[in-house]
mmCIF file of C-alpha atoms and ligand atoms in Angstrom:
data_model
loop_
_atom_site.group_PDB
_atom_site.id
_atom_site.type_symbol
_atom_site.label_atom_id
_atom_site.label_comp_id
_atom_site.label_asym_id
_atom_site.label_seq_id
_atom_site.Cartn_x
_atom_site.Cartn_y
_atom_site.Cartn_z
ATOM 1 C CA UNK A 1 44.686 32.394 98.301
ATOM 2 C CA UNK A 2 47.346 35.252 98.465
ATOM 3 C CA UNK A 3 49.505 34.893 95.813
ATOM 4 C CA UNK A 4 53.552 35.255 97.127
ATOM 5 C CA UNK A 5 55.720 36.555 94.830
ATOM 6 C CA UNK A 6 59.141 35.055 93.705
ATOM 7 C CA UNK A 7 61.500 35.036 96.899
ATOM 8 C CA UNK A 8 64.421 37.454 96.685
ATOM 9 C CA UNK A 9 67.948 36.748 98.318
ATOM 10 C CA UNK A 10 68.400 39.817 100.714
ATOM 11 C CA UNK A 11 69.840 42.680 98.771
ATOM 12 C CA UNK A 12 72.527 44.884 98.983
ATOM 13 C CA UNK A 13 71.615 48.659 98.828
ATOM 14 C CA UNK A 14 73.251 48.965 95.364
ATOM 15 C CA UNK A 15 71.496 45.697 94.166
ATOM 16 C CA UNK A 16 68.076 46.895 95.366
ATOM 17 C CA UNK A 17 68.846 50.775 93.997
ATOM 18 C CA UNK A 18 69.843 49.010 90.872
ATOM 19 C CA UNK A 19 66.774 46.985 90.713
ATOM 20 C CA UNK A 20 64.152 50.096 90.840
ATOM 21 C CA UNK A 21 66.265 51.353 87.922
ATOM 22 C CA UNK A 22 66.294 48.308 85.703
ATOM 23 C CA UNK A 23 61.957 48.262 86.172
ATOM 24 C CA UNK A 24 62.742 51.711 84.455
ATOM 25 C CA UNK A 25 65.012 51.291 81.789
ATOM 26 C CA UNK A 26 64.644 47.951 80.830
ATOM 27 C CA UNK A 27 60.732 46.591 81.729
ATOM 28 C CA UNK A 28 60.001 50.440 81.215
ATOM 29 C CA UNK A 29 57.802 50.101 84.776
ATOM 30 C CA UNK A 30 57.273 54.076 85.532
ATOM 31 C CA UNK A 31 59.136 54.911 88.975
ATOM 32 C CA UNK A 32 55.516 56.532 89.882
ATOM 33 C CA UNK A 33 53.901 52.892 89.535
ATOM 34 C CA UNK A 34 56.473 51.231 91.677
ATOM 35 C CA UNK A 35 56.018 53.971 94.345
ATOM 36 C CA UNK A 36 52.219 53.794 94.091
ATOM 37 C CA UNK A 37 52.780 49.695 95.331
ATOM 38 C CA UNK A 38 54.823 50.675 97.909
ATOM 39 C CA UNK A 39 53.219 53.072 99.736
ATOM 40 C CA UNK A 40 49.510 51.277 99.403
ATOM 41 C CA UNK A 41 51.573 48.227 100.313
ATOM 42 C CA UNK A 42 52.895 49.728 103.574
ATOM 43 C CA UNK A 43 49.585 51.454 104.508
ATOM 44 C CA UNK A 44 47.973 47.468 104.133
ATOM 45 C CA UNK A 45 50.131 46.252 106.172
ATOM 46 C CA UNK A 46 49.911 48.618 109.012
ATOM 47 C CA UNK A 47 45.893 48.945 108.433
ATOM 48 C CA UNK A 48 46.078 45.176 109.224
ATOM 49 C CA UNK A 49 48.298 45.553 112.450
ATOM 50 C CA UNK A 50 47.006 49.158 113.591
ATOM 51 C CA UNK A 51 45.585 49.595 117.177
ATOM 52 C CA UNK A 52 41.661 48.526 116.829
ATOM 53 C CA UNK A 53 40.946 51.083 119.103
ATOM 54 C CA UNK A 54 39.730 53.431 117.118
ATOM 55 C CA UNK A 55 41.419 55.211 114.231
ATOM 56 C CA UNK A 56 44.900 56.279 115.272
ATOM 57 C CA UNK A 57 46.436 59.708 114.515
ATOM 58 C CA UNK A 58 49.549 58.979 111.955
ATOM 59 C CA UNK A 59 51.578 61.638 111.622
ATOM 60 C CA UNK A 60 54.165 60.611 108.030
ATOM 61 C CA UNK A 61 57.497 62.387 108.243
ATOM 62 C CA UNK A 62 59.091 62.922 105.179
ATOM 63 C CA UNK A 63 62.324 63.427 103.758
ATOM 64 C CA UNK A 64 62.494 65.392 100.193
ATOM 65 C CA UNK A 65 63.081 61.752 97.906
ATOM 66 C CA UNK A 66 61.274 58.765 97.045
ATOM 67 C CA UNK A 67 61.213 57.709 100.160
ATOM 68 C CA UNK A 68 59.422 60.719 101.337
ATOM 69 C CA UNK A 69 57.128 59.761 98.432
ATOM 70 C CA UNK A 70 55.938 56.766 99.413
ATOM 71 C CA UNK A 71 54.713 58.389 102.438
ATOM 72 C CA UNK A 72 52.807 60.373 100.542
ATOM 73 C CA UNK A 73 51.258 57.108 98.899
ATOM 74 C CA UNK A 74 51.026 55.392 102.383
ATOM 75 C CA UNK A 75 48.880 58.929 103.961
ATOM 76 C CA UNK A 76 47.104 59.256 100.760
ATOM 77 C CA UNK A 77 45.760 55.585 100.982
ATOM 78 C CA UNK A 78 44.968 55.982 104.769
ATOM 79 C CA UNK A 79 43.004 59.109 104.268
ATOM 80 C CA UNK A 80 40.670 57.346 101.852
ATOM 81 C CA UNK A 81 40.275 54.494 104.483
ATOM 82 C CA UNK A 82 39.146 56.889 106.853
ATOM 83 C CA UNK A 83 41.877 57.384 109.522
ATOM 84 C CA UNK A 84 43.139 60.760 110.576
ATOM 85 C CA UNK A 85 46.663 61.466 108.918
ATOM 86 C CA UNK A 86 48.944 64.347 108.042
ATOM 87 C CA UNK A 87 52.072 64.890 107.085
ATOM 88 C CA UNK A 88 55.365 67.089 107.746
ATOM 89 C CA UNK A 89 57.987 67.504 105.246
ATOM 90 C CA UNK A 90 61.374 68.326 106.393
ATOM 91 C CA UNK A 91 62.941 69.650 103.464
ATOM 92 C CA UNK A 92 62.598 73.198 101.722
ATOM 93 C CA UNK A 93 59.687 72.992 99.527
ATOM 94 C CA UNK A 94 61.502 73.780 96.324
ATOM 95 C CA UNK A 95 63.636 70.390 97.244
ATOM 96 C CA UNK A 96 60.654 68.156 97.145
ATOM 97 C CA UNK A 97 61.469 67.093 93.269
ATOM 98 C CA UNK A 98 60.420 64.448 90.921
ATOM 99 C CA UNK A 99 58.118 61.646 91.565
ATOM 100 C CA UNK A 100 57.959 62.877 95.594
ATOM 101 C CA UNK A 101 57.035 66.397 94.016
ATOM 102 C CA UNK A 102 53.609 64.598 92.508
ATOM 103 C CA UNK A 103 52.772 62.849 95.692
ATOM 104 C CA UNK A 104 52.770 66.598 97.609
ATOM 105 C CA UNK A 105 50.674 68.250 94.513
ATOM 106 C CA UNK A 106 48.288 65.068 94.780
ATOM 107 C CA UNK A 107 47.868 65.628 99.060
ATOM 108 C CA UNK A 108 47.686 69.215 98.707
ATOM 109 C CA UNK A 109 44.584 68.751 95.812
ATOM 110 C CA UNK A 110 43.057 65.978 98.031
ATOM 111 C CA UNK A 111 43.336 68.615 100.897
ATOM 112 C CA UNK A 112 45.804 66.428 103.356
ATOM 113 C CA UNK A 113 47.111 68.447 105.921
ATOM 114 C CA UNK A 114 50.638 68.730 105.130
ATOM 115 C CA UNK A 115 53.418 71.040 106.248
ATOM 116 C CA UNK A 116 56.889 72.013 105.174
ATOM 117 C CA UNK A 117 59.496 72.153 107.994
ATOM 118 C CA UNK A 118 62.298 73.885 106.047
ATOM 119 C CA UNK A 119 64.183 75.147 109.180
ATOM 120 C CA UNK A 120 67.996 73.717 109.156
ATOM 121 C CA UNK A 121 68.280 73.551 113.193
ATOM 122 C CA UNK A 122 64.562 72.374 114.394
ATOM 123 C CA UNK A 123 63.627 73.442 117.564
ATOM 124 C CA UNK A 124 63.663 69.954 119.978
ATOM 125 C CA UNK A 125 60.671 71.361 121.785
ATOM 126 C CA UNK A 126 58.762 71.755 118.998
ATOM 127 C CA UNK A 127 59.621 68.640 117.468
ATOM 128 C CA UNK A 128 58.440 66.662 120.504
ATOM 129 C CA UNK A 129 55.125 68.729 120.404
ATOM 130 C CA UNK A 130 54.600 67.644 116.603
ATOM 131 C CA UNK A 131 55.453 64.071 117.854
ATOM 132 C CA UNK A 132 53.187 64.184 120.904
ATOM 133 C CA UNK A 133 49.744 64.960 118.931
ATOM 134 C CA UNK A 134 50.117 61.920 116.955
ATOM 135 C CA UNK A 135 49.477 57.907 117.791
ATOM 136 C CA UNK A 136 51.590 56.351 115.124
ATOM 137 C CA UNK A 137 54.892 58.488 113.655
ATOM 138 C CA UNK A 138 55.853 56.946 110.067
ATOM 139 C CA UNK A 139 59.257 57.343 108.947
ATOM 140 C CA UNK A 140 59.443 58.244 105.014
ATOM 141 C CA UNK A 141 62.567 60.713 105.806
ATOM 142 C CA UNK A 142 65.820 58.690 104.507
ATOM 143 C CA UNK A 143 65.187 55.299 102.410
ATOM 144 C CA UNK A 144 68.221 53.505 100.528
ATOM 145 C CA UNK A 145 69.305 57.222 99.998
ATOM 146 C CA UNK A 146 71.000 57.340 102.991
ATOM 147 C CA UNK A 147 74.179 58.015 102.164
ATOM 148 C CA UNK A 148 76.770 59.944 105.074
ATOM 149 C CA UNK A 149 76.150 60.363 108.658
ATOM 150 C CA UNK A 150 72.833 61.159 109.776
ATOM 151 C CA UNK A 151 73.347 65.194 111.388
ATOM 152 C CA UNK A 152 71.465 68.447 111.376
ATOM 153 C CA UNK A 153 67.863 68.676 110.897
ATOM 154 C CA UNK A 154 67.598 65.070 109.977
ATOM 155 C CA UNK A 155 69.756 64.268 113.659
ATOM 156 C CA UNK A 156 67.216 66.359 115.395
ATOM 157 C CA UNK A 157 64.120 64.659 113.745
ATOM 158 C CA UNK A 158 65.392 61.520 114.263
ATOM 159 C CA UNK A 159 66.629 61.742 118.171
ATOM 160 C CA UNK A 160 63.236 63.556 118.263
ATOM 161 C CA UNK A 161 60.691 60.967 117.005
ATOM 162 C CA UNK A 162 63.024 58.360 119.350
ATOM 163 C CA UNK A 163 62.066 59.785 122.280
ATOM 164 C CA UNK A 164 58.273 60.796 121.210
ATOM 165 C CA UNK A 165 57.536 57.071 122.737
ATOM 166 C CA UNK A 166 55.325 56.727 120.020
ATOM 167 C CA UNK A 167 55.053 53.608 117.812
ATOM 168 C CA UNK A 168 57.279 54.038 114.461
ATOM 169 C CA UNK A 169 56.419 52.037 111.340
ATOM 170 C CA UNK A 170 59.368 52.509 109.295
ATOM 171 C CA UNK A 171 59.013 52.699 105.243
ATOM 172 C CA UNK A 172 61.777 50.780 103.048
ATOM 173 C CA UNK A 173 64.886 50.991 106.120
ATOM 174 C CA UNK A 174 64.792 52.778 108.706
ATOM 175 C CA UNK A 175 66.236 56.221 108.753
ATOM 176 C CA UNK A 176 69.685 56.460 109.220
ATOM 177 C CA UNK A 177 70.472 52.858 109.328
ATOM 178 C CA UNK A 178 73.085 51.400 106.924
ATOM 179 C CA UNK A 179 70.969 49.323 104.718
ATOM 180 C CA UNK A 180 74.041 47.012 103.888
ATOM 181 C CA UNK A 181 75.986 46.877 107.246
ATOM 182 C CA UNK A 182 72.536 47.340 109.413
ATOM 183 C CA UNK A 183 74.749 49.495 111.454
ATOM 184 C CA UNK A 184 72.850 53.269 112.483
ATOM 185 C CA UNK A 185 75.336 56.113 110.574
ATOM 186 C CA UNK A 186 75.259 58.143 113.732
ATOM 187 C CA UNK A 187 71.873 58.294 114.327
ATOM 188 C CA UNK A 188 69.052 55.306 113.416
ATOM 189 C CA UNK A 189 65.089 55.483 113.600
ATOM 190 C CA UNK A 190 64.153 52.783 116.548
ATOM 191 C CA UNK A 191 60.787 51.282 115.084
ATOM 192 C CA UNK A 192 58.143 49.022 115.926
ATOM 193 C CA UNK A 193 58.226 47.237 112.380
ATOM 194 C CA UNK A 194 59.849 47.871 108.958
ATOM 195 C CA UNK A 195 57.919 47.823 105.659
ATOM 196 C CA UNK A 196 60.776 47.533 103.137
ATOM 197 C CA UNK A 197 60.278 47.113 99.547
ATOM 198 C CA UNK A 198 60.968 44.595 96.769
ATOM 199 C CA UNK A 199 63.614 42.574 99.308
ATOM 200 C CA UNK A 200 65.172 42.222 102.379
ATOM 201 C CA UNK A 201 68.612 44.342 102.826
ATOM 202 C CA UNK A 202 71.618 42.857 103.909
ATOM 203 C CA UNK A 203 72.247 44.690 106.813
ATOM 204 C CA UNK A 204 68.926 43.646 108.120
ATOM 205 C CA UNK A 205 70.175 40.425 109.302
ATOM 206 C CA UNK A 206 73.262 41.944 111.059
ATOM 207 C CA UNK A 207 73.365 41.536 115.053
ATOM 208 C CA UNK A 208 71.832 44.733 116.699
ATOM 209 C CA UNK A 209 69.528 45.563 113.471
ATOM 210 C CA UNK A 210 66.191 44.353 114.759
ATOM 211 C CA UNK A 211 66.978 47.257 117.632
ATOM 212 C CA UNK A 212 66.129 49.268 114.653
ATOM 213 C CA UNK A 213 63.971 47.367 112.055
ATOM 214 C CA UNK A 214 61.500 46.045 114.736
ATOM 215 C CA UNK A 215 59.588 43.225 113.122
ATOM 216 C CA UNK A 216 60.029 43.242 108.765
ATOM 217 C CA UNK A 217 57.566 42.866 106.423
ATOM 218 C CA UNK A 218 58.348 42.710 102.619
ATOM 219 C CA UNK A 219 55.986 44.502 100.189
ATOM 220 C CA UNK A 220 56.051 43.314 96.401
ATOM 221 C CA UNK A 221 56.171 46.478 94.318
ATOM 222 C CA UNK A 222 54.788 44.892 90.707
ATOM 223 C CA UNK A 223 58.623 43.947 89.466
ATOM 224 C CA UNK A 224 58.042 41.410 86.308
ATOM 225 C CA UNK A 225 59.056 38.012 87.108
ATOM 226 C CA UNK A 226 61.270 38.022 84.786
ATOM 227 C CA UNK A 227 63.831 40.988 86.723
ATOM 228 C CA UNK A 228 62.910 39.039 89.940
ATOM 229 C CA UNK A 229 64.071 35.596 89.236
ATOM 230 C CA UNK A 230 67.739 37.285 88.068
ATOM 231 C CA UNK A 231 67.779 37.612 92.490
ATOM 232 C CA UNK A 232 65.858 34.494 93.629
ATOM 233 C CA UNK A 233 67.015 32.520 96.691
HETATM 234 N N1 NAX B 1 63.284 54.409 92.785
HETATM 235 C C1 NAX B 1 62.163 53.697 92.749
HETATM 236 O O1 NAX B 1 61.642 53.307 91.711
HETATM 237 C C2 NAX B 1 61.534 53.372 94.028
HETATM 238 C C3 NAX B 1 62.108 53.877 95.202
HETATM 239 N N2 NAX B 1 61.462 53.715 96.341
HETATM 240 C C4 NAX B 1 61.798 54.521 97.509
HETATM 241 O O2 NAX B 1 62.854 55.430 97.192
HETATM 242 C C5 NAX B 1 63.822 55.375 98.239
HETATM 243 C C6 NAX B 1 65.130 55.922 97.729
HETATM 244 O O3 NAX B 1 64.800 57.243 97.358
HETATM 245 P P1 NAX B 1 65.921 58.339 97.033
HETATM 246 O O4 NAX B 1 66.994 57.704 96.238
HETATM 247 O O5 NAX B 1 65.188 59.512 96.478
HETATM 248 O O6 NAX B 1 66.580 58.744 98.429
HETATM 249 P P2 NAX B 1 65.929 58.874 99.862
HETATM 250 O O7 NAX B 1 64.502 59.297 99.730
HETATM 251 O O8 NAX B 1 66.273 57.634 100.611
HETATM 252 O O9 NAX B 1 66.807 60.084 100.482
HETATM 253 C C7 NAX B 1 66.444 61.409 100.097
HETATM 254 C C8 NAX B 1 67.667 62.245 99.864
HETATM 255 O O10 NAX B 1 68.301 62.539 101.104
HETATM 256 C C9 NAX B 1 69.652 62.931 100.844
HETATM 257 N N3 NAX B 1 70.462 62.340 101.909
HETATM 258 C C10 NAX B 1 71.222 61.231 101.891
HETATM 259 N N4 NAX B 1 71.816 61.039 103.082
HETATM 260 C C11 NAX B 1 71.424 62.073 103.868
HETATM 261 C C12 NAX B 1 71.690 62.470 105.201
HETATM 262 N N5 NAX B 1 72.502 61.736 105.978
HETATM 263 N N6 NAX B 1 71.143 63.601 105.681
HETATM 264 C C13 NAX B 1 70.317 64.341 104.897
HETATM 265 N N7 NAX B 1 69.999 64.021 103.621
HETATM 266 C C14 NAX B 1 70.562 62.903 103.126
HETATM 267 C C15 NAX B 1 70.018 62.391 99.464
HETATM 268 O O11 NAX B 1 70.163 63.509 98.614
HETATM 269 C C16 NAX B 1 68.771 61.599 99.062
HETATM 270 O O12 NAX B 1 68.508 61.769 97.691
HETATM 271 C C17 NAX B 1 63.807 53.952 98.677
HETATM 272 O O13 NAX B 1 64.330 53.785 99.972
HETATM 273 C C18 NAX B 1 62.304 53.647 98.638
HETATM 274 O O14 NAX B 1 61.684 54.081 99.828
HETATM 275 C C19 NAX B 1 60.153 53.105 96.341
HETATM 276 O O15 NAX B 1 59.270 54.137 96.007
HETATM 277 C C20 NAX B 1 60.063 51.995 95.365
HETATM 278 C C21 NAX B 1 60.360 52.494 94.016
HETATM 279 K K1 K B 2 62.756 55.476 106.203
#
């Protein structure tokens, strides 16, 4: 028997940011711990639904946050279950901080391919030759972060892995979608499914969102009962 945590309400961005910080300060749940549940929670879940045909090549994109963390989790857990991952980091190296910062150390020790891919204009045709060598893309760049337009780099990366035609699984919200209005800020990752954490966000239920989201599964990070019940249904 699986045991189902308490059901959350869907969540507003702010509700949901708010929550991660509350494990924090007030359970005293270490941010590292929370990502550690997400990540092996979203490499589960696609492990479960992954082509059987052999081990896919996942390539994880990541953005310099906690998002981008938990795709270090999610490649870190797939390496150890033996399928062939690496990752590219579009952010300068010295902007990878904080709890992301010990997810590269941890891949680069555990000798993950990984790469930084500082440059501020991307070249397209390079972007769809990272794309093309890889049978799943997952999207770790923007998370409940997001917060402008989606333009530069991150525009590039994102029209890029759009038209790789490869399958996207999508951690927390897909990048560049509004997590409260479910409307893309300029530019939105299309994905086969979403992995998002904790709860549901709002704008997941708006019209035109599942263009984006694909099919949702919610992964239960470890918050106490107690912190989850303040948001049940
Ligand atoms: N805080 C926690 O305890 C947890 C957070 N989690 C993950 O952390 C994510 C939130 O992480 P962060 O707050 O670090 O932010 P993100 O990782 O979502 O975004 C990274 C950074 O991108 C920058 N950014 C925002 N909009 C941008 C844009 N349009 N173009 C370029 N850069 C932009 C911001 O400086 C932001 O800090 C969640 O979505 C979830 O995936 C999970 O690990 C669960 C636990
Ligand atoms: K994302």
């Amino acid at each position: 028997m699986s045991p189902s945590p308490i059901e959350i309400r869907p969540l507003s961005r702010e509700e949901v940011r708010s929550l991660d910080a509350l494990a924090a300060d007030e359970f005293g749940l270490s941010t590292l711990v929370l990502m550690e549940n997400a990540g092996r929670g979203a490499a589960a879940y696609w492990a479960e639904t992954a082509g059987d045909a052999g081990p896919p090549k996942v390539l994880v994109v990541c953005g310099p946050g906690n998002n981008g963390g938990d795709g270090g989790v999610m490649a870190r857990h797939l390496d150890a279950w033996g399928f062939p991952v690496s990752l590219a980091w579009f952010a300068p190296p010295e902007s990878i901080r904080g709890d992301a910062r010990v997810q590269w150390e941890i891949l680069d020790r555990s000798g993950i391919p990984q790469q930084a891919r500082p440059d501020a204009e991307p070249d397209p045709a390079a972007l769809d030759a990272l794309f093309a060598d890889a049978d799943w893309l997952v999207d770790g760049l923007l998370g409940t972060g997001l917060a402008r337009p989606v333009a530069g780099a991150f525009r590039a990366v994102v029209e890029a892995m759009n038209r790789s035609g490869k399958p996207i699984l999508a951690l927390d919200v897909p990048s560049g979608l509004d997590a409260d209005s479910g409307e893309p800020l300029g530019v939105a990752v299309r994905a086969r499914a979403t992995v998002t954490f904790a709860a549901r966000k709002f704008g997941f239920d708006a019209p035109g969102a599942s263009a984006y989201t694909g099919e949702i599964a919610v992964v239960d990070i470890g918050l106490p009962g107690k912190l989850l019940r303040r948001f049940a249904r």
